[in-house]
Structure formats: structure tokens, C-alpha cells
Short mmCIF file of C-alpha atoms in Angstrom, two decimals:
data_model
loop_
_atom_site.label_atom_id
_atom_site.label_comp_id
_atom_site.label_asym_id
_atom_site.label_seq_id
_atom_site.Cartn_x
_atom_site.Cartn_y
_atom_site.Cartn_z
CA UNK A 140 25.22 -24.73 -13.24
CA UNK A 141 25.02 -25.98 -16.83
CA UNK A 142 21.90 -27.92 -15.94
CA UNK A 143 20.24 -24.78 -14.59
CA UNK A 144 21.17 -22.81 -17.71
CA UNK A 145 19.76 -25.55 -19.91
CA UNK A 146 16.50 -25.60 -17.93
CA UNK A 147 16.21 -21.79 -18.11
CA UNK A 148 16.81 -21.89 -21.86
CA UNK A 149 14.17 -24.59 -22.29
CA UNK A 150 11.66 -22.58 -20.22
CA UNK A 151 12.34 -19.40 -22.24
CA UNK A 152 11.93 -21.37 -25.48
CA UNK A 153 8.64 -22.80 -24.23
CA UNK A 154 7.45 -19.32 -23.21
CA UNK A 155 8.30 -17.90 -26.63
CA UNK A 156 6.55 -20.77 -28.34
CA UNK A 157 3.49 -20.30 -26.13
CA UNK A 158 3.52 -16.57 -26.91
CA UNK A 159 3.64 -17.24 -30.66
CA UNK A 160 0.76 -19.69 -30.37
CA UNK A 161 -1.30 -17.19 -28.39
CA UNK A 162 -0.64 -14.47 -30.97
CA UNK A 163 -1.63 -16.88 -33.74
CA UNK A 164 -4.88 -17.74 -31.93
CA UNK A 165 -5.68 -14.05 -31.45
CA UNK A 166 -5.06 -13.32 -35.13
CA UNK A 167 -7.26 -16.25 -36.19
CA UNK A 168 -10.09 -15.21 -33.84
CA UNK A 169 -9.86 -11.61 -35.02
CA UNK A 170 -9.98 -12.54 -38.72
CA UNK A 171 -12.06 -15.71 -38.54
CA UNK A 172 -14.64 -14.39 -41.04
CA UNK A 173 -11.89 -13.90 -43.66
CA UNK A 174 -10.62 -17.44 -43.15
CA UNK A 175 -14.14 -18.78 -43.56
CA UNK A 176 -14.44 -16.91 -46.87
CA UNK A 177 -11.12 -18.45 -47.95
CA UNK A 178 -12.54 -21.95 -47.50
CA UNK A 179 -14.68 -21.68 -50.66
CA UNK A 180 -11.82 -20.98 -53.15
CA UNK A 181 -9.59 -23.46 -51.28
CA UNK A 182 -12.21 -26.20 -51.64
CA UNK A 183 -12.67 -25.28 -55.30
CA UNK A 184 -8.91 -25.60 -55.94
CA UNK A 185 -8.67 -28.89 -54.03
CA UNK A 186 -11.65 -30.47 -55.79
CA UNK A 187 -11.20 -29.22 -59.35
CA UNK A 188 -7.43 -28.61 -59.59
CA UNK A 189 -5.74 -31.15 -57.33
CA UNK A 190 -8.45 -33.81 -57.17
CA UNK A 191 -8.27 -34.76 -60.88
CA UNK A 192 -4.50 -35.33 -60.57
CA UNK A 193 -5.29 -38.71 -59.00
CA UNK A 194 -7.00 -39.67 -62.27
CA UNK A 195 -3.64 -39.60 -64.06
CA UNK A 196 -3.17 -43.14 -62.80
CA UNK A 197 -5.42 -44.18 -65.71
CA UNK A 198 -2.47 -43.54 -68.03
CA UNK A 199 -0.88 -46.68 -66.54
CA UNK A 200 -4.02 -48.77 -66.01
CA UNK A 201 -6.68 -50.19 -68.33
CA UNK A 202 -10.09 -48.59 -67.89
CA UNK A 203 -13.09 -50.91 -68.30
CA UNK A 204 -16.60 -49.38 -68.47
CA UNK A 205 -18.54 -50.42 -65.38
CA UNK A 206 -15.37 -51.15 -63.42
CA UNK A 207 -13.25 -49.03 -61.13
CA UNK A 208 -12.79 -45.39 -62.16
CA UNK A 209 -9.07 -45.93 -61.61
CA UNK A 210 -8.78 -48.89 -63.96
CA UNK A 211 -8.75 -52.64 -63.60
CA UNK A 212 -5.18 -53.73 -64.37
CA UNK A 213 -1.72 -52.22 -64.76
CA UNK A 214 -0.53 -51.68 -68.34
CA UNK A 215 2.79 -49.90 -67.74
CA UNK A 216 3.81 -47.62 -70.60
CA UNK A 217 1.61 -49.37 -73.16
CA UNK A 218 -0.56 -46.34 -73.97
CA UNK A 219 2.45 -44.04 -74.22
CA UNK A 220 4.05 -46.36 -76.78
CA UNK A 221 0.76 -46.48 -78.69
CA UNK A 222 0.28 -42.74 -79.20
CA UNK A 223 3.98 -42.08 -79.82
CA UNK A 224 3.68 -44.38 -82.82
CA UNK A 225 0.49 -42.75 -84.17
CA UNK A 226 0.71 -40.24 -87.05
CA UNK A 227 -2.48 -38.51 -85.81
CA UNK A 228 -0.77 -37.70 -82.49
CA UNK A 229 2.27 -36.14 -84.14
CA UNK A 230 0.04 -34.07 -86.42
CA UNK A 231 -1.85 -32.76 -83.38
CA UNK A 232 1.46 -32.24 -81.54
CA UNK A 233 2.90 -30.14 -84.38
CA UNK A 234 -0.28 -28.10 -84.74
CA UNK A 235 -0.35 -27.40 -81.00
CA UNK A 236 3.18 -26.12 -80.59
CA UNK A 237 3.06 -24.16 -83.86
CA UNK A 238 -0.05 -22.28 -82.69
CA UNK A 239 1.71 -21.45 -79.44
CA UNK A 240 4.92 -20.38 -81.18
CA UNK A 241 2.82 -17.98 -83.29
CA UNK A 242 1.24 -16.78 -80.06
CA UNK A 243 4.68 -16.02 -78.60
CA UNK A 244 5.86 -14.34 -81.79
CA UNK A 245 2.78 -12.20 -82.48
CA UNK A 246 0.32 -11.94 -79.58
CA UNK A 247 2.72 -11.09 -76.74
CA UNK A 248 4.76 -8.48 -78.69
CA UNK A 249 1.54 -6.81 -79.87
CA UNK A 250 0.40 -6.52 -76.24
CA UNK A 251 3.74 -4.96 -75.28
CA UNK A 252 3.57 -2.55 -78.22
CA UNK A 253 -0.02 -1.60 -77.35
CA UNK A 254 0.99 -0.87 -73.73
CA UNK A 255 3.84 1.35 -74.96
CA UNK A 256 1.49 3.22 -77.30
CA UNK A 257 -1.15 3.74 -74.60
CA UNK A 258 1.52 5.02 -72.24
CA UNK A 259 2.45 7.70 -74.79
CA UNK A 260 -1.11 9.11 -74.79
CA UNK A 261 -0.76 12.14 -72.55
CA UNK A 262 -4.41 13.23 -71.93
CA UNK A 263 -5.57 11.03 -69.06
CA UNK A 264 -9.19 10.85 -70.27
CA UNK A 265 -8.17 9.74 -73.74
CA UNK A 266 -5.80 7.14 -72.30
CA UNK A 267 -8.51 5.75 -70.02
CA UNK A 268 -10.99 5.63 -72.91
CA UNK A 269 -8.56 3.72 -75.14
CA UNK A 270 -7.82 1.25 -72.35
CA UNK A 271 -11.50 0.69 -71.57
CA UNK A 272 -12.42 0.10 -75.21
CA UNK A 273 -9.48 -2.29 -75.66
CA UNK A 274 -10.61 -4.38 -72.65
CA UNK A 275 -14.15 -4.93 -73.93
CA UNK A 276 -13.44 -7.77 -76.42
CA UNK A 277 -12.02 -9.85 -73.57
CA UNK A 278 -15.52 -10.10 -72.08
CA UNK A 279 -17.12 -11.37 -75.29
CA UNK A 280 -17.85 -15.08 -75.28
CA UNK A 281 -15.63 -17.23 -77.50
CA UNK A 282 -18.81 -18.67 -79.01
CA UNK A 283 -19.84 -15.16 -80.07
CA UNK A 284 -16.36 -14.39 -81.43
CA UNK A 285 -16.32 -17.51 -83.60
CA UNK A 286 -19.90 -16.77 -84.67
CA UNK A 287 -18.86 -13.26 -85.75
CA UNK A 288 -15.93 -14.70 -87.69
CA UNK A 289 -18.23 -17.19 -89.40
CA UNK A 290 -20.69 -14.47 -90.39
CA UNK A 291 -18.06 -11.98 -91.60
CA UNK A 292 -16.11 -14.62 -93.55
CA UNK A 293 -19.08 -16.48 -95.05
CA UNK A 294 -18.51 -17.17 -98.78
CA UNK A 295 -22.15 -16.34 -99.61
CA UNK A 296 -23.11 -13.29 -97.54
CA UNK A 297 -19.99 -12.42 -95.52
CA UNK A 298 -18.81 -8.81 -95.58
CA UNK A 299 -15.20 -9.78 -96.30
CA UNK A 300 -16.08 -11.85 -99.36
CA UNK A 301 -18.41 -9.14 -100.62
CA UNK A 302 -15.57 -6.61 -100.50
CA UNK A 303 -13.21 -9.06 -102.17
CA UNK A 304 -15.84 -9.76 -104.83
CA UNK A 305 -15.90 -6.05 -105.72
CA UNK A 306 -12.16 -6.30 -106.28
CA UNK A 307 -12.62 -9.28 -108.61
CA UNK A 308 -11.43 -11.89 -106.10
CA UNK A 309 -13.50 -15.12 -106.06
CA UNK A 310 -15.21 -15.97 -102.72
CA UNK A 311 -13.23 -18.07 -100.26
CA UNK A 312 -14.61 -20.22 -97.45
CA UNK A 313 -12.01 -18.99 -94.96
CA UNK A 314 -13.36 -20.94 -91.98
CA UNK A 315 -13.20 -24.18 -93.94
CA UNK A 316 -9.74 -23.74 -95.46
CA UNK A 317 -6.89 -25.43 -93.59
CA UNK A 318 -4.41 -22.84 -94.87
CA UNK A 319 -6.35 -20.01 -93.20
CA UNK A 320 -6.90 -21.65 -89.81
CA UNK A 321 -3.75 -20.43 -88.02
CA UNK A 322 -4.09 -16.92 -89.43
CA UNK A 323 -7.69 -16.65 -88.25
CA UNK A 324 -6.92 -18.15 -84.85
CA UNK A 325 -3.98 -15.84 -84.08
CA UNK A 326 -5.63 -12.70 -85.52
CA UNK A 327 -8.77 -13.30 -83.44
CA UNK A 328 -6.60 -13.84 -80.34
CA UNK A 329 -4.85 -10.53 -80.99
CA UNK A 330 -8.15 -8.70 -81.47
CA UNK A 331 -9.80 -10.21 -78.39
CA UNK A 332 -7.00 -10.25 -75.82
CA UNK A 333 -4.45 -7.54 -76.71
CA UNK A 334 -6.05 -4.92 -74.46
CA UNK A 335 -6.47 -7.30 -71.55
CA UNK A 336 -2.97 -8.80 -71.86
CA UNK A 337 -1.44 -5.33 -72.00
CA UNK A 338 -2.62 -4.55 -68.43
CA UNK A 339 0.38 -6.24 -66.82
CA UNK A 340 2.82 -4.41 -69.11
CA UNK A 341 1.08 -1.08 -68.61
CA UNK A 342 1.22 -1.61 -64.83
CA UNK A 343 4.96 -2.29 -65.10
CA UNK A 344 5.43 0.88 -67.16
CA UNK A 345 3.55 3.06 -64.68
CA UNK A 346 5.79 1.80 -61.85
CA UNK A 347 8.97 3.11 -63.54
CA UNK A 348 10.71 5.90 -61.64
CA UNK A 349 10.01 9.19 -63.44
CA UNK A 350 13.48 10.44 -62.51
CA UNK A 351 14.85 8.08 -65.17
CA UNK A 352 12.80 9.88 -67.84
CA UNK A 353 13.89 13.25 -66.48
CA UNK A 354 17.52 12.17 -66.71
CA UNK A 355 16.92 10.99 -70.29
CA UNK A 356 15.36 14.40 -71.12
CA UNK A 357 18.44 16.14 -69.75
CA UNK A 358 20.60 13.95 -71.98
CA UNK A 359 18.53 15.02 -74.99
CA UNK A 360 16.83 11.67 -75.59
CA UNK A 361 13.82 11.65 -77.88
CA UNK A 362 10.56 9.74 -77.33
CA UNK A 363 11.70 6.58 -79.13
CA UNK A 364 15.09 6.68 -77.40
CA UNK A 365 13.40 6.86 -73.99
CA UNK A 366 11.23 3.87 -74.90
CA UNK A 367 14.24 1.87 -76.07
CA UNK A 368 16.72 2.83 -73.34
CA UNK A 369 14.44 3.40 -70.34
CA UNK A 370 11.00 1.82 -70.69
CA UNK A 371 11.91 -1.53 -72.25
CA UNK A 372 14.87 -2.27 -69.92
CA UNK A 373 12.72 -1.40 -66.89
CA UNK A 374 9.85 -3.71 -67.88
CA UNK A 375 12.16 -6.49 -69.06
CA UNK A 376 11.63 -8.57 -65.87
CA UNK A 377 7.87 -8.54 -66.54
CA UNK A 378 8.38 -9.49 -70.20
CA UNK A 379 10.66 -12.38 -69.25
CA UNK A 380 8.20 -13.71 -66.65
CA UNK A 381 5.30 -13.51 -69.11
CA UNK A 382 7.29 -15.41 -71.73
CA UNK A 383 8.34 -18.08 -69.21
CA UNK A 384 4.71 -18.60 -68.20
CA UNK A 385 3.69 -18.69 -71.86
CA UNK A 386 6.29 -21.39 -72.53
CA UNK A 387 4.52 -23.49 -69.92
CA UNK A 388 1.44 -23.51 -72.17
CA UNK A 389 3.20 -24.67 -75.34
CA UNK A 390 1.20 -27.90 -75.25
CA UNK A 391 -2.18 -26.25 -74.62
CA UNK A 392 -4.35 -23.92 -76.68
CA UNK A 393 -7.78 -22.30 -76.35
CA UNK A 394 -9.69 -25.59 -76.63
CA UNK A 395 -13.15 -24.03 -76.94
CA UNK A 396 -12.13 -21.78 -79.82
CA UNK A 397 -10.31 -24.57 -81.68
CA UNK A 398 -13.27 -26.91 -81.21
CA UNK A 399 -15.69 -24.29 -82.53
CA UNK A 400 -13.45 -23.51 -85.52
CA UNK A 401 -12.76 -27.20 -86.22
CA UNK A 402 -14.17 -28.76 -89.39
CA UNK A 403 -13.20 -31.96 -91.21
CA UNK A 404 -11.83 -29.81 -94.04
CA UNK A 405 -9.41 -27.81 -91.87
CA UNK A 406 -8.55 -30.67 -89.48
CA UNK A 407 -5.09 -30.90 -91.03
CA UNK A 408 -4.22 -27.67 -89.16
CA UNK A 409 -6.93 -27.45 -86.47
CA UNK A 410 -6.50 -30.87 -84.87
CA UNK A 411 -4.53 -30.18 -81.66
CA UNK A 412 -3.71 -32.18 -78.51
CA UNK A 413 -6.93 -31.11 -76.77
CA UNK A 414 -9.21 -32.04 -79.67
CA UNK A 415 -7.39 -35.37 -80.02
CA UNK A 416 -7.88 -36.09 -76.31
CA UNK A 417 -11.54 -35.03 -76.57
CA UNK A 418 -12.12 -37.26 -79.59
CA UNK A 419 -10.40 -40.31 -78.10
CA UNK A 420 -11.55 -39.88 -74.51
CA UNK A 421 -15.08 -38.45 -74.69
CA UNK A 422 -16.29 -39.63 -78.07
CA UNK A 423 -14.52 -43.01 -78.21
CA UNK A 424 -14.55 -43.59 -74.39
CA UNK A 425 -10.90 -44.69 -74.45
CA UNK A 426 -10.08 -42.88 -71.23
CA UNK A 427 -6.75 -44.56 -70.49
CA UNK A 428 -5.35 -43.69 -73.92
CA UNK A 429 -6.52 -40.07 -73.74
CA UNK A 430 -5.20 -39.70 -70.16
CA UNK A 431 -1.76 -40.86 -71.31
CA UNK A 432 -1.72 -38.24 -74.08
CA UNK A 433 -2.86 -35.49 -71.70
CA UNK A 434 -0.30 -36.49 -69.05
CA UNK A 435 2.48 -36.47 -71.64
CA UNK A 436 1.53 -32.94 -72.68
CA UNK A 437 1.44 -31.75 -69.07
CA UNK A 438 4.83 -33.25 -68.22
CA UNK A 439 6.35 -31.82 -71.40
CA UNK A 440 4.98 -28.38 -70.50
CA UNK A 441 6.55 -28.68 -67.03
CA UNK A 442 9.93 -29.56 -68.52
CA UNK A 443 9.71 -26.66 -70.97
CA UNK A 444 8.83 -24.06 -68.32
CA UNK A 445 11.62 -25.26 -65.99
CA UNK A 446 14.12 -25.14 -68.86
CA UNK A 447 12.91 -21.70 -69.97
CA UNK A 448 13.20 -20.44 -66.39
CA UNK A 449 16.77 -21.76 -66.08
CA UNK A 450 17.82 -20.22 -69.41
CA UNK A 451 16.20 -16.89 -68.50
CA UNK A 452 18.00 -16.84 -65.16
CA UNK A 453 21.30 -17.62 -66.85
CA UNK A 454 21.13 -15.13 -69.71
CA UNK A 455 18.85 -12.33 -68.43
CA UNK A 456 19.13 -12.65 -64.62
CA UNK A 457 15.32 -12.60 -64.43
CA UNK A 458 13.23 -15.65 -63.61
CA UNK A 459 10.15 -16.97 -61.84
CA UNK A 460 12.17 -18.47 -59.00
#
């Protein structure tokens, strides 16, 4: 009797499995053209995102020009010990995380504030116009943005120095001054990406239940009180997630912009991890050394984002996972 029951159960399991497989085949045949289209981005991710991960082995092997692309001999942690003892690395390290801390302190809050302001614009046409205009700088090439900064801040014919000259202030070569580098970098980031970065916060605001605002109106809450007690608490999960993801980029910056703004005179502040890796790896062809520096930055970013996620889950109850 037990044997018969076991056999029946096995047959029913096999039938269910066969049914699932048939349904899967039907779904694949029905949507085969979509799966074919998915192959292109999947191949792109595999080749350009996951493929280069294998190259991290160079951080532990000595690369010899003309030899294997994965190095000739094992060196252990030699390259890690080398850059951890270099003053140039620690200067680039400090510049990198300081730029990102300024990004977290200024750029993200400005995007949140802009989304709150746009949400308070009642006429739909005006709100759409403001949003559209604010998105436009995001589509301007970084090369053009840095070129505009160079022209506007030129000490000889720049508009800014001309205005300062009328006020009796001597001309300043802003793009060449180390003390101005971080200010120019962050301010240009705010100008170029505030509108675009505010999209996610504006989307979170528009998804808030309007009954909450109606209840706040019945309680006599003003506009600022509704923002503080309704809007901000409701979009807090989005804010936390954005900050967690931003913490994961503490060891990376906009390499193209930094490279374009970089000069020997402002290198004290503009030399970051990416420019150091570019200088050592591409210009000096010391690929193993530069790979070790890049791998260290990536692993440190992973540790930071995992830690930030754990702290956010503990203290705010919101997290990525």
C-alpha cells in the first residue's frame, strides 16, 4: 500500500514538473523575440562589466609587456604594500573621499529640496516647464561643461573676472587654483545634475497618498508643516536608499570631469584615485600596481555600502536588502 502511494506521488510530481516545463516552453516560444532582444544588453554586461573582473588577478601578479595579459609570476600583496606606503596615494585617497562627502552633504540635499519646491508648484504647465528646463543640463557633455567653466572663469576675458574687476577685485585664475577646485567641482555637479537627480525624489513624492495631506489640512497644518510631517517621512525610504548607494561610490568620482579640470597647479586637490590609476597604469604602463589600487578602492566601496546598509536597517528600518 505504501509502495503504491509512493509511486502515485512520484508520478504526480513528474506530471507537475512536466506541466511546468511545458508552460515554460510555451512562454519562451511566445516571447522569443523579446528574449533575443535581451541578448544584446546581456552580452554587453558580460563582456564589459563581468569580463574585466578577471583582470583583477594582475593585482597579485607581475605584468611584463609582451607576456601574458594576466601576468608572469605571483607577487602576493607586494603592490598593496607599495601604494599603502606612498604619500601620493594617500593624497589621492583623501581628495577622493572628501569630494564624495561634499557630494553627500550638498548635491543630494539640493536635489531633495528642488523636488520639494517643484512639487509645490500648483499649475501643471509651469511645473512641467520647470522640470524640463532643469533636466537639460544633464544632457550637456562634460567636455562642454568644463569648457564653459574655463571660458567664464578665465582671468583675461572671463565674465566672472570682468564683473569682479568692476568691483575692484584682482583677477583670479579659478581653474588653476587648488583652493577653488572642490568648490567648482561640486557647484558644477549641482548645476548639471540637480534636475535629473530630483526625478527619483519627485516620483516618490507623487506616490504619496493624498489622504495624508487631507488629514493634515483638517488638523490645520500649514505648507511647511505638511512637508516636514508628511512629505519627508513618506519619502524617507527613497532618501535612505539613495544615500546608501551614494556611499558605495565614496571611492569613485566623475573621472572625465576631474581629468579635464586637472592641472599641475591644482593637483594638490584634483589628484584622485582615478587620475592616480590613469597616470600609473596608462601613462607609466605599470598595470599591476594600478590594478591593485583600483581593486583596493572597489573592495573598500563594497565594505562601506554593506556597512551603511546595515546601519540604515538598524536605525531607520530602511535598507537595500
